[in-house]
Tab-separated table of C-alpha atoms in Angstrom:
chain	number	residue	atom	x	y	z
M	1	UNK	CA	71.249	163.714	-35.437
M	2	UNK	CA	74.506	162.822	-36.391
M	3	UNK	CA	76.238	162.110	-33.268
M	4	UNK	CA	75.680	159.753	-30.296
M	5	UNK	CA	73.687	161.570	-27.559
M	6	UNK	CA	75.562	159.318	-25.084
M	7	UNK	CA	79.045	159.591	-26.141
M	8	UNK	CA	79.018	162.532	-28.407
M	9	UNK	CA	80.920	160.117	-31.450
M	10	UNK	CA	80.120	160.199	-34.808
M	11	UNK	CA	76.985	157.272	-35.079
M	12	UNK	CA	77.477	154.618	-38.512
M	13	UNK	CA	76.288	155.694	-41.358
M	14	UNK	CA	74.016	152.413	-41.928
M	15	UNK	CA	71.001	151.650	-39.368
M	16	UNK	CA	70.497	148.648	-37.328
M	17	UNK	CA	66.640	148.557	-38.141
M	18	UNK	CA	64.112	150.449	-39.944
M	19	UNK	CA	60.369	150.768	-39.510
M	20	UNK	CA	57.868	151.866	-42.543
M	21	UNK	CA	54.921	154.004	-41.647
M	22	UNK	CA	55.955	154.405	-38.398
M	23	UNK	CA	53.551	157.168	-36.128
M	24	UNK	CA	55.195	160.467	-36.271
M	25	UNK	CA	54.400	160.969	-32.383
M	26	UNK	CA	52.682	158.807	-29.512
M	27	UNK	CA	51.260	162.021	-28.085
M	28	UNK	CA	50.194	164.588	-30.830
M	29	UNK	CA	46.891	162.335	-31.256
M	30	UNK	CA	44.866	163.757	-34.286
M	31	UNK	CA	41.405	165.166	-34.067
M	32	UNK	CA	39.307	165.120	-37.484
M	33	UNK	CA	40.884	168.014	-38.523
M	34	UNK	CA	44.431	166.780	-38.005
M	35	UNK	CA	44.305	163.914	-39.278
M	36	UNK	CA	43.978	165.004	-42.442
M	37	UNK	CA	47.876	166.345	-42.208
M	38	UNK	CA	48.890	163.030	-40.100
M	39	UNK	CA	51.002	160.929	-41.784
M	40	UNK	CA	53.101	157.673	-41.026
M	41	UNK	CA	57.275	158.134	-41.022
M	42	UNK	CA	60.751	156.187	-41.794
M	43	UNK	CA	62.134	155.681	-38.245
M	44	UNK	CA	66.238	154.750	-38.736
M	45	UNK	CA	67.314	153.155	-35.726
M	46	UNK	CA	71.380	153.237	-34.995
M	47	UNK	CA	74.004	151.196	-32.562
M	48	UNK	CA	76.566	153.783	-31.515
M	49	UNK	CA	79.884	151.465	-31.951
M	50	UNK	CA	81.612	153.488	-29.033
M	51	UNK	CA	79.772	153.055	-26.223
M	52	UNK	CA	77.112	151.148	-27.688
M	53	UNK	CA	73.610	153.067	-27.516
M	54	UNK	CA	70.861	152.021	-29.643
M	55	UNK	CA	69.211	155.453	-31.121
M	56	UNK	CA	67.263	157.066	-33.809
M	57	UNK	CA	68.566	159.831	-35.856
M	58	UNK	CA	65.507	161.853	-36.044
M	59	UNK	CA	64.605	164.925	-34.367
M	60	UNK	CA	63.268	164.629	-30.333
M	61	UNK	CA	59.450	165.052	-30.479
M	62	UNK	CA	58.407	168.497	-29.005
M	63	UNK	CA	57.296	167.510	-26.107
M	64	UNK	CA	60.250	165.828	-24.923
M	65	UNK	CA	60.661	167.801	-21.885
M	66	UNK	CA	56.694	167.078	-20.822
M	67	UNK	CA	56.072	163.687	-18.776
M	68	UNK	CA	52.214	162.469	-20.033
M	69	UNK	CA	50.854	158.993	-18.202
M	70	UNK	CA	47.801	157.774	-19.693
M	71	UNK	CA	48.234	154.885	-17.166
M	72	UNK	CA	49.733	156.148	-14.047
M	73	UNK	CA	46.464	155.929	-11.998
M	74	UNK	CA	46.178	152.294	-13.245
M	75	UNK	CA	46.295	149.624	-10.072
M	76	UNK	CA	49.411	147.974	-11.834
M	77	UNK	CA	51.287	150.830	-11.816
M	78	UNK	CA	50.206	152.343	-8.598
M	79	UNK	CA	51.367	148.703	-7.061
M	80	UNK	CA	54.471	148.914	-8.852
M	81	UNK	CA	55.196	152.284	-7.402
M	82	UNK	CA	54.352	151.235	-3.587
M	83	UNK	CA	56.619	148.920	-3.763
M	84	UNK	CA	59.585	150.426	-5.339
M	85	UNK	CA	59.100	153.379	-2.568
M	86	UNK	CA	59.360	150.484	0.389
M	87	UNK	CA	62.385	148.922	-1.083
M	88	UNK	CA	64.303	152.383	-1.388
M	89	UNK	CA	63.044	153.542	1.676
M	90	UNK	CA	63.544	150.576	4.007
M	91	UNK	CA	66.823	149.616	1.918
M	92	UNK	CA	68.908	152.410	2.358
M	93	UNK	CA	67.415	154.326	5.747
M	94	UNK	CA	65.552	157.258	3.829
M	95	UNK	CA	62.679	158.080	5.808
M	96	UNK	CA	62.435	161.879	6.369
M	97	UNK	CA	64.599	162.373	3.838
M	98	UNK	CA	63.775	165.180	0.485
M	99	UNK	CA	62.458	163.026	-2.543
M	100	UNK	CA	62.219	164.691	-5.761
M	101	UNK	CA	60.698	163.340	-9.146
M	102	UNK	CA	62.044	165.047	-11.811
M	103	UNK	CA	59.261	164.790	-14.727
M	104	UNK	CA	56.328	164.520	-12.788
M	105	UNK	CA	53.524	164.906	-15.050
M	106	UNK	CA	50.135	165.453	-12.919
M	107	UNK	CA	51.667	164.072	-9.828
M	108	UNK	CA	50.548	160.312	-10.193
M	109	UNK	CA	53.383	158.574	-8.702
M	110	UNK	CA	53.765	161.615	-6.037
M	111	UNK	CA	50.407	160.661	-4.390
M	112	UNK	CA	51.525	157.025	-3.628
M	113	UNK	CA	54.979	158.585	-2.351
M	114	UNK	CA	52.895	160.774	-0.167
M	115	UNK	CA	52.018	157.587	1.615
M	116	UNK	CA	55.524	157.392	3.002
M	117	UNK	CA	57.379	158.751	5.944
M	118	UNK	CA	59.423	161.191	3.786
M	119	UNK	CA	59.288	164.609	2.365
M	120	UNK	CA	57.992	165.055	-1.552
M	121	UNK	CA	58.326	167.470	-4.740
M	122	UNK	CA	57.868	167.194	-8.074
M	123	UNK	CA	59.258	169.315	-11.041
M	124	UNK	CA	57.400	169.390	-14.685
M	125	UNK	CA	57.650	171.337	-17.273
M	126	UNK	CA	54.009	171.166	-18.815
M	127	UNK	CA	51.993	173.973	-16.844
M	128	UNK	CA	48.865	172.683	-17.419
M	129	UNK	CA	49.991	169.393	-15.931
M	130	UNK	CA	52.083	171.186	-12.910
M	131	UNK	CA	48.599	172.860	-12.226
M	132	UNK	CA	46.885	169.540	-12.147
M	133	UNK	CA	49.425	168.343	-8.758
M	134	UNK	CA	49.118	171.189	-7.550
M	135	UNK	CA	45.114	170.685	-7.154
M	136	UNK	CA	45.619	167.390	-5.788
M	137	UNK	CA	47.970	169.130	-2.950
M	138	UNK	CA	51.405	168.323	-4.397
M	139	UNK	CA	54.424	170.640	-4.091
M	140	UNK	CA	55.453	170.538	-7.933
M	141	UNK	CA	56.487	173.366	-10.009
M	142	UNK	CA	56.899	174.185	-13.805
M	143	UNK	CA	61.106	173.639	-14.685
M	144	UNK	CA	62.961	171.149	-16.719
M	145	UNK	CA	66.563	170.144	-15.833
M	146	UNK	CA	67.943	172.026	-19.158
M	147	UNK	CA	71.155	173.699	-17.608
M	148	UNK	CA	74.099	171.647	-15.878
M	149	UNK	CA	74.462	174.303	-13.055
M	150	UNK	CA	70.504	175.254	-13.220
M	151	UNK	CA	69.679	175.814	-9.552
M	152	UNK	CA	65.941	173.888	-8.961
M	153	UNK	CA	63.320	175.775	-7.923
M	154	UNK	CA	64.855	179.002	-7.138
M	155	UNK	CA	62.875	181.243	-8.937
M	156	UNK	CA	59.077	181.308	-8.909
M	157	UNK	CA	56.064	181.117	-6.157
M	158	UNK	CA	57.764	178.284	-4.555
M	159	UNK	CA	60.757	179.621	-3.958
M	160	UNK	CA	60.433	179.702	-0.475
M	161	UNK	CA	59.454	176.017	0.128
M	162	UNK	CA	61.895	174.255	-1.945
M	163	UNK	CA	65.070	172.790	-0.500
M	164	UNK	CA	68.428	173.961	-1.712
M	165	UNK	CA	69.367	170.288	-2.365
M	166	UNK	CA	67.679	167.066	-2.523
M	167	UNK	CA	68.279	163.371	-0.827
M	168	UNK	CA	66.703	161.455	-3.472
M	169	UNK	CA	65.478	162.364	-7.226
M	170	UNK	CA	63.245	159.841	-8.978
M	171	UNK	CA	63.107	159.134	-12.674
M	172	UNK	CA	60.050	157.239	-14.482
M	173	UNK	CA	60.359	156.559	-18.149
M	174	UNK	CA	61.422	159.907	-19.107
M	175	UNK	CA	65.552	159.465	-19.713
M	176	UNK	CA	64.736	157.501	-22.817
M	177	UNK	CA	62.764	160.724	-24.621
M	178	UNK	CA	65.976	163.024	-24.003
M	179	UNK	CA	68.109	163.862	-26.393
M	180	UNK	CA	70.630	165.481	-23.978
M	181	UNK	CA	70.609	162.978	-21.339
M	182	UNK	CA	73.806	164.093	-19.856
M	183	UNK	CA	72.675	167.433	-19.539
M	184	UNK	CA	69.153	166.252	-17.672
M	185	UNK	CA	71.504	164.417	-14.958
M	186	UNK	CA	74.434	166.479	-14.610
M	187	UNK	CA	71.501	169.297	-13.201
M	188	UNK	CA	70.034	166.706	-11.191
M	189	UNK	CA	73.354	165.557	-9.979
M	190	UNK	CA	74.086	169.452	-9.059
M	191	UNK	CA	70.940	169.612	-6.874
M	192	UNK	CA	71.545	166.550	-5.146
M	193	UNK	CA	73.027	166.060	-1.450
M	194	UNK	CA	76.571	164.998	-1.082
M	195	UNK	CA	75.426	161.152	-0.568
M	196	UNK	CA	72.290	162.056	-3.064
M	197	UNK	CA	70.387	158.813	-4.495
M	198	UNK	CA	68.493	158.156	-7.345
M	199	UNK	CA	65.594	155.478	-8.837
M	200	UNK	CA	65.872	155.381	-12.208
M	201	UNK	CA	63.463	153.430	-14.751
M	202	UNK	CA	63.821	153.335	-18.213
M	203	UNK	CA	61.904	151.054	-21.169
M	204	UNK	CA	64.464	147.696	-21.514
M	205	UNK	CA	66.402	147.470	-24.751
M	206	UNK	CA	67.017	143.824	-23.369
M	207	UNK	CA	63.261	143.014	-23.855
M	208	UNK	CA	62.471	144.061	-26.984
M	209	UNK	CA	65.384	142.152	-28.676
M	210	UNK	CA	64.055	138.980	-26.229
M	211	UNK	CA	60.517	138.674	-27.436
M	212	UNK	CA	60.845	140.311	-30.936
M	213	UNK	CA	58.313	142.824	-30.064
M	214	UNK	CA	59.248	145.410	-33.156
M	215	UNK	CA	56.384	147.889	-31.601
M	216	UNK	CA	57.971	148.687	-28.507
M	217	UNK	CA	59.767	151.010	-31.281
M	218	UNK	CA	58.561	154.659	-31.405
M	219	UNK	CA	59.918	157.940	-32.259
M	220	UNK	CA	59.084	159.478	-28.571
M	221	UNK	CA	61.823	156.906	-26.997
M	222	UNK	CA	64.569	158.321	-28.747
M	223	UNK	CA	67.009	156.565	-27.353
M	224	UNK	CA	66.928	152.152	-25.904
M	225	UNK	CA	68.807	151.919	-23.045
M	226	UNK	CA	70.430	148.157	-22.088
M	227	UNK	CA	71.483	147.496	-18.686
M	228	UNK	CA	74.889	148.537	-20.147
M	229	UNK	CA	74.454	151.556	-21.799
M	230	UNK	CA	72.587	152.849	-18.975
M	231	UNK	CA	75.308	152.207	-16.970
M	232	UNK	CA	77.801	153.722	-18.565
M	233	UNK	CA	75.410	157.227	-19.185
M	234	UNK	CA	75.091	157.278	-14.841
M	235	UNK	CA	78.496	156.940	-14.663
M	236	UNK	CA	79.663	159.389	-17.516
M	237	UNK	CA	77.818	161.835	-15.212
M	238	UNK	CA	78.764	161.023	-11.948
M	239	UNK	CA	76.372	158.360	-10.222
M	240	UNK	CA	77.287	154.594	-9.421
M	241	UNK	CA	74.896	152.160	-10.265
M	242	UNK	CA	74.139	149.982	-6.639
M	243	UNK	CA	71.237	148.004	-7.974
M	244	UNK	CA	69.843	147.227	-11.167
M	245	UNK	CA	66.759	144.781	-12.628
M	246	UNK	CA	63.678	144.247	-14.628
M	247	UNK	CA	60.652	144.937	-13.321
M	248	UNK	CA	56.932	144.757	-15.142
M	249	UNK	CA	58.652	142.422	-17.731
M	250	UNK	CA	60.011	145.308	-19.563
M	251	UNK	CA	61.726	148.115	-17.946
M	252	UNK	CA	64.908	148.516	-16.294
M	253	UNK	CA	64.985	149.886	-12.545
M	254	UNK	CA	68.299	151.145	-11.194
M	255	UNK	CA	68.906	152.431	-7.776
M	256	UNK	CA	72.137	155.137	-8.318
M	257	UNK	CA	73.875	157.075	-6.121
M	258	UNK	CA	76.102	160.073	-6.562
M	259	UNK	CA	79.476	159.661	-6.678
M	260	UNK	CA	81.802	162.582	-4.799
M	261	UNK	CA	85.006	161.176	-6.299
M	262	UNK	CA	83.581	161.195	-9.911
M	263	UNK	CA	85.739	162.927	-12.472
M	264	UNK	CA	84.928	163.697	-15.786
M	265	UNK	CA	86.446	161.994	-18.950
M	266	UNK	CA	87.467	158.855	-16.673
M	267	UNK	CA	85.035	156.467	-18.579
M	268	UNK	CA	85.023	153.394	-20.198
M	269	UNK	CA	82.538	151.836	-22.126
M	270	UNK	CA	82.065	148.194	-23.055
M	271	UNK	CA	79.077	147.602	-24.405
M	272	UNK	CA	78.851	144.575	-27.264
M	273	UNK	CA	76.985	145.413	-30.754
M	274	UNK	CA	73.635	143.697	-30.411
M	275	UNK	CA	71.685	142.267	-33.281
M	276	UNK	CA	67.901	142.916	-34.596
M	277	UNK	CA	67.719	139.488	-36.192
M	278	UNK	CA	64.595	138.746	-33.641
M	279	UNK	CA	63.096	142.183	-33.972
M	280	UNK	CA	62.965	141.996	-37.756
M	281	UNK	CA	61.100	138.217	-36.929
M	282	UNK	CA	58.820	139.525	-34.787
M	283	UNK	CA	58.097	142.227	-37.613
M	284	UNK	CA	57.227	139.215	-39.883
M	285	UNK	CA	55.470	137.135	-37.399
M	286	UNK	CA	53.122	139.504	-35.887
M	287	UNK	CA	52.390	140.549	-39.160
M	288	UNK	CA	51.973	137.464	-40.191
M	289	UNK	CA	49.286	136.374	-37.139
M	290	UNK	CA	47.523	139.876	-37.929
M	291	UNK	CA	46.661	138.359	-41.223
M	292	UNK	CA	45.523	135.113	-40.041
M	293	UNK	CA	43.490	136.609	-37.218
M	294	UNK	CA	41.457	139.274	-39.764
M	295	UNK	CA	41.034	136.713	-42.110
M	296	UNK	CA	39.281	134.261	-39.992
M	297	UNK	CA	37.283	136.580	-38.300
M	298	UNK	CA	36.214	138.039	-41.587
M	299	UNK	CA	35.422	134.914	-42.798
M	300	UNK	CA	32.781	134.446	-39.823
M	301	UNK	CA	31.600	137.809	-40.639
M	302	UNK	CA	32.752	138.952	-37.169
M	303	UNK	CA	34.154	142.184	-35.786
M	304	UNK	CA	37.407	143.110	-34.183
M	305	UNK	CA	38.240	146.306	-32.216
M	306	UNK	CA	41.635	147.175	-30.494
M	307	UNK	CA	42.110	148.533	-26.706
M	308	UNK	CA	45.226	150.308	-26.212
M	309	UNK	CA	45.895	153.628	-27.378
M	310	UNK	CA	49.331	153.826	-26.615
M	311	UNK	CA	52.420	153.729	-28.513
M	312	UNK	CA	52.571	149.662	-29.145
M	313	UNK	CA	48.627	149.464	-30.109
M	314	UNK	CA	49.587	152.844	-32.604
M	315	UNK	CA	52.534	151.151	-33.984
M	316	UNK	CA	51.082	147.656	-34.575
M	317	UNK	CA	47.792	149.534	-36.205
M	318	UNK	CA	49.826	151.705	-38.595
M	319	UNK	CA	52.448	148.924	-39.853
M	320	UNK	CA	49.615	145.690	-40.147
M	321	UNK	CA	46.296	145.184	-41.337
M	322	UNK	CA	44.931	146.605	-38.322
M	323	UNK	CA	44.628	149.932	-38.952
M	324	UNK	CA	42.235	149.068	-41.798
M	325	UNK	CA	40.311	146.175	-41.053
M	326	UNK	CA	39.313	146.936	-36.931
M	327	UNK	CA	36.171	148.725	-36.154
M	328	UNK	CA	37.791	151.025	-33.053
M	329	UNK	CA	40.839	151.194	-30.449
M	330	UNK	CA	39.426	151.498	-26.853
M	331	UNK	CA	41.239	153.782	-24.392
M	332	UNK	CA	39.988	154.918	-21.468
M	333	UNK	CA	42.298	157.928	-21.002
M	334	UNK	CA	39.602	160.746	-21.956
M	335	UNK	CA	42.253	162.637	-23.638
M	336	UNK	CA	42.606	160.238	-26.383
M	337	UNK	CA	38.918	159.748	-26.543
M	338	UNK	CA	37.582	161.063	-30.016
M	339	UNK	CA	40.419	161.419	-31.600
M	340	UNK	CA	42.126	159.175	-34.139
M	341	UNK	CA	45.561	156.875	-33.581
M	342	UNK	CA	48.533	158.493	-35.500
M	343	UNK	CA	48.876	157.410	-38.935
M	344	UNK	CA	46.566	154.391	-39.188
M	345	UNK	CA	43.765	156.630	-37.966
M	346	UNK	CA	41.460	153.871	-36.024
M	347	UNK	CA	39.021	156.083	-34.233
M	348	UNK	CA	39.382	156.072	-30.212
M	349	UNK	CA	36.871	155.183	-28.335
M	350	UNK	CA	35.994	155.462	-24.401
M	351	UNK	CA	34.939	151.494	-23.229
M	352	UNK	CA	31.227	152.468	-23.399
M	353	UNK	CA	31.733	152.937	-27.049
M	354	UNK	CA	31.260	149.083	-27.340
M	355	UNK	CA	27.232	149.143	-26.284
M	356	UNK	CA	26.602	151.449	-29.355
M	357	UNK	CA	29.125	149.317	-31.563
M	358	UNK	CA	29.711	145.795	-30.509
M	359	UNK	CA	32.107	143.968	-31.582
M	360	UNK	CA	32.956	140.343	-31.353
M	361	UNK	CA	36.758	139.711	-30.473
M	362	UNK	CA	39.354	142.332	-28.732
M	363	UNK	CA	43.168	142.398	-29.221
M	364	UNK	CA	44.213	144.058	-26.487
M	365	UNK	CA	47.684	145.814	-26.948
M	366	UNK	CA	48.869	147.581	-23.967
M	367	UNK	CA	52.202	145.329	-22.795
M	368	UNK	CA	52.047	144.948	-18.283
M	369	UNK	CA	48.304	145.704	-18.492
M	370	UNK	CA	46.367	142.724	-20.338
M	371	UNK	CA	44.955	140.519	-17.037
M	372	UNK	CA	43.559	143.967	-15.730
M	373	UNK	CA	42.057	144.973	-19.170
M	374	UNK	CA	40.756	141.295	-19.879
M	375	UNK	CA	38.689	141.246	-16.630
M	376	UNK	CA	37.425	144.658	-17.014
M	377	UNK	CA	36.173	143.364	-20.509
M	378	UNK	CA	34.997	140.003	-19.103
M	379	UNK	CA	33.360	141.890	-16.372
M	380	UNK	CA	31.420	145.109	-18.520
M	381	UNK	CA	31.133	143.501	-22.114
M	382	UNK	CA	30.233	140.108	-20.904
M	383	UNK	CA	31.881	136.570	-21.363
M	384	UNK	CA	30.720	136.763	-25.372
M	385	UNK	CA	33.576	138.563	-26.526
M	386	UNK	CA	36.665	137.025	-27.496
M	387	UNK	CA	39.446	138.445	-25.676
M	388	UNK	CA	43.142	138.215	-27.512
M	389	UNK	CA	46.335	139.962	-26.239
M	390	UNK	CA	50.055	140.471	-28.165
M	391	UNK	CA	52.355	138.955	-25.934
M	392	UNK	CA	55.769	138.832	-27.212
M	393	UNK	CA	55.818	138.451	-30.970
M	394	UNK	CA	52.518	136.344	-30.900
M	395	UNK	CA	48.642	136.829	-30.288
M	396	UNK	CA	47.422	134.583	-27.616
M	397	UNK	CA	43.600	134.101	-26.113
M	398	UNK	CA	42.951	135.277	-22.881
């Protein structure tokens, strides 16, 4: 891609960052067979000097339109998500009122939303995935906000039971994957009511140029949102930004609402040109404590294995030693399990994996998650193993 998928302007013809060996995809996990065909990639990533988006130039990943949680039934997340309901809820009067998550995967966050005193649908585009809320007893229904005047839920079994417009439409990490953002909310915007709200959450460009942490970088996220830019994409499409902050240490939350006197083309944008100076030092560093970590451990003829199979423990396997010199990567999403991480090719492993394989020290690499992990490990592995984490650009003992 050529042009800025915020703006529409021509992007500069020389990138911000680059990444080596990057995984093609955090999703399309190889089997045996695959793997064989898996290969690392060049990810290029641009500063649009318009309105200021950071983005890569590469095609979206094909699944872009699908919302997949590996951790949504964790009890950090589910927490996270009880909480974030209240606020909304209490803050701005909305009980009884029609909530809709657009991208809801198998209807994780839905089931703590069901806890409230309001009314709930979900819309996702992955069938198999639609199917699997549906079991649990959610309204949800295969569509993807693809069309600016698309009409939700108009056509299908559930025609019936959906709502011709909707009080509140929630947003969980999936802006970020879209390569026609304005498109996704000027639908949602369409099926909203006249004083129609919004909770939006996307991954913090803001963090990752804090701590350094160069694999928070992946091709799915094709665009990093700043609390600027992602203010000026709600209101280049019609919302107003009421509330905005970091929550989990690295993701933006904004509370929007849609804005009746909103006319197109009346934008500004002000966003400053940001530098990677720290991400290209956390490269180095992490790198760098990689090393030092395999090297002493190999030197004590001990073992290492990874936990995390998600996009920062695939990154940091396939551009460090890691990918080579640890025994496994532990998930315990049983759709990874058995397969092999993209492009370093670590074999995943469920937890019990570790009584047929022991190992001596973990690094786990799953960013908002660590404490939970590290007891699990203290509490099934025993107090033997040496538990590290990657916080920031460094790897600390737990």
């Amino acid at each position: 891609m050529k042009h800025c998928i915020l703006c529409r302007k021509q992007i500069p013809e020389k990138p911000i960052f680059k990444l080596e060996n990057a995984p093609a995809s955090a999703q399309d996990i190889p089997d045996k067979e695959g793997k064989k065909k898996d290969k690392g990639m060049e990810l290029r990533l641009y500063q649009c000097s318009h309105c200021g988006l950071v983005q890569f130039d590469c095609e979206p990943v094909s699944y872009y339109r699908d919302v997949i949680r590996a951790g949504g039934f964790s009890t950090t997340m589910t927490e996270l998500r009880r909480g974030q309901y209240q606020h909304l809820i209490d803050t701005y009067h909305l009980e009884g009122r029609r909530f809709l998550e657009v991208g809801c995967g198998r209807g994780e966050f839905l089931g703590v939303l069901k806890e409230f005193p309001v009314m709930v649908y979900g819309m996702e585009h992955n069938q198999k995935l639609a199917e699997e809320a549906r079991k649990a007893g959610l309204l949800v229904w295969e569509e993807f906000p693809e069309r600016p005047k698309q009409a939700f839920g108009r056509s299908g079994m559930f025609a019936g039971d959906i709502p011709e417009s909707f009080d509140v439409f929630l947003s969980f990490n999936f802006l970020e994957h879209q390569p026609e953002p304005d498109v996704m909310l000027q639908a949602i915007r369409n099926n909203l009511s006249e004083d129609g709200m919004g909770l939006v959450t996307v991954p913090a460009l803001e963090y990752i140029l804090e701590q350094g942490s160069y694999y928070e970088l992946l091709r799915d996220h094709i665009a990093y949102y700043s609390f600027g830019t992602l203010k000026n994409l709600m209101e280049r499409n019609g919302f107003t930004v009421l509330e905005e902050r970091i929550i989990n240490r690295d993701t933006i939350e904004a509370v929007v609402r849609k804005n009746s006197q909103w006319k197109e083309g009346t934008e500004e944008f002000s966003e400053k040109m940001v530098s990677m100076d720290s991400v290209t030092e956390g490269y180095k560093v992490t790198s760098r404590e990689v090393e030092e970590l395999l090297d002493s451990l190999e030197k004590e003829e001990k073992s290492l294995a990874v936990w995390g199979a998600s996009h920062q423990g695939f990154t940091l396997a396939a551009t460090t030693r890691l990918g080579r010199d640890a025994r496994y990567m532990i998930d315990s999403a049983p759709f990874k399990q058995g397969r092999y991480a993209p492009a370093s090719h670590l074999p995943i492993k469920a937890p019990e994996h570790f009584f047929e394989e022991p190992v001596d020290a973990v690094l786990i690499v799953a960013p908002g998650y660590s404490d939970e992990i590290a007891g699990i490990i203290r509490e099934r592995f025993g107090k033997g193993v040496e538990i590290l984490t990657l916080r920031t650009m460094h790897l600390e003992k737990l």
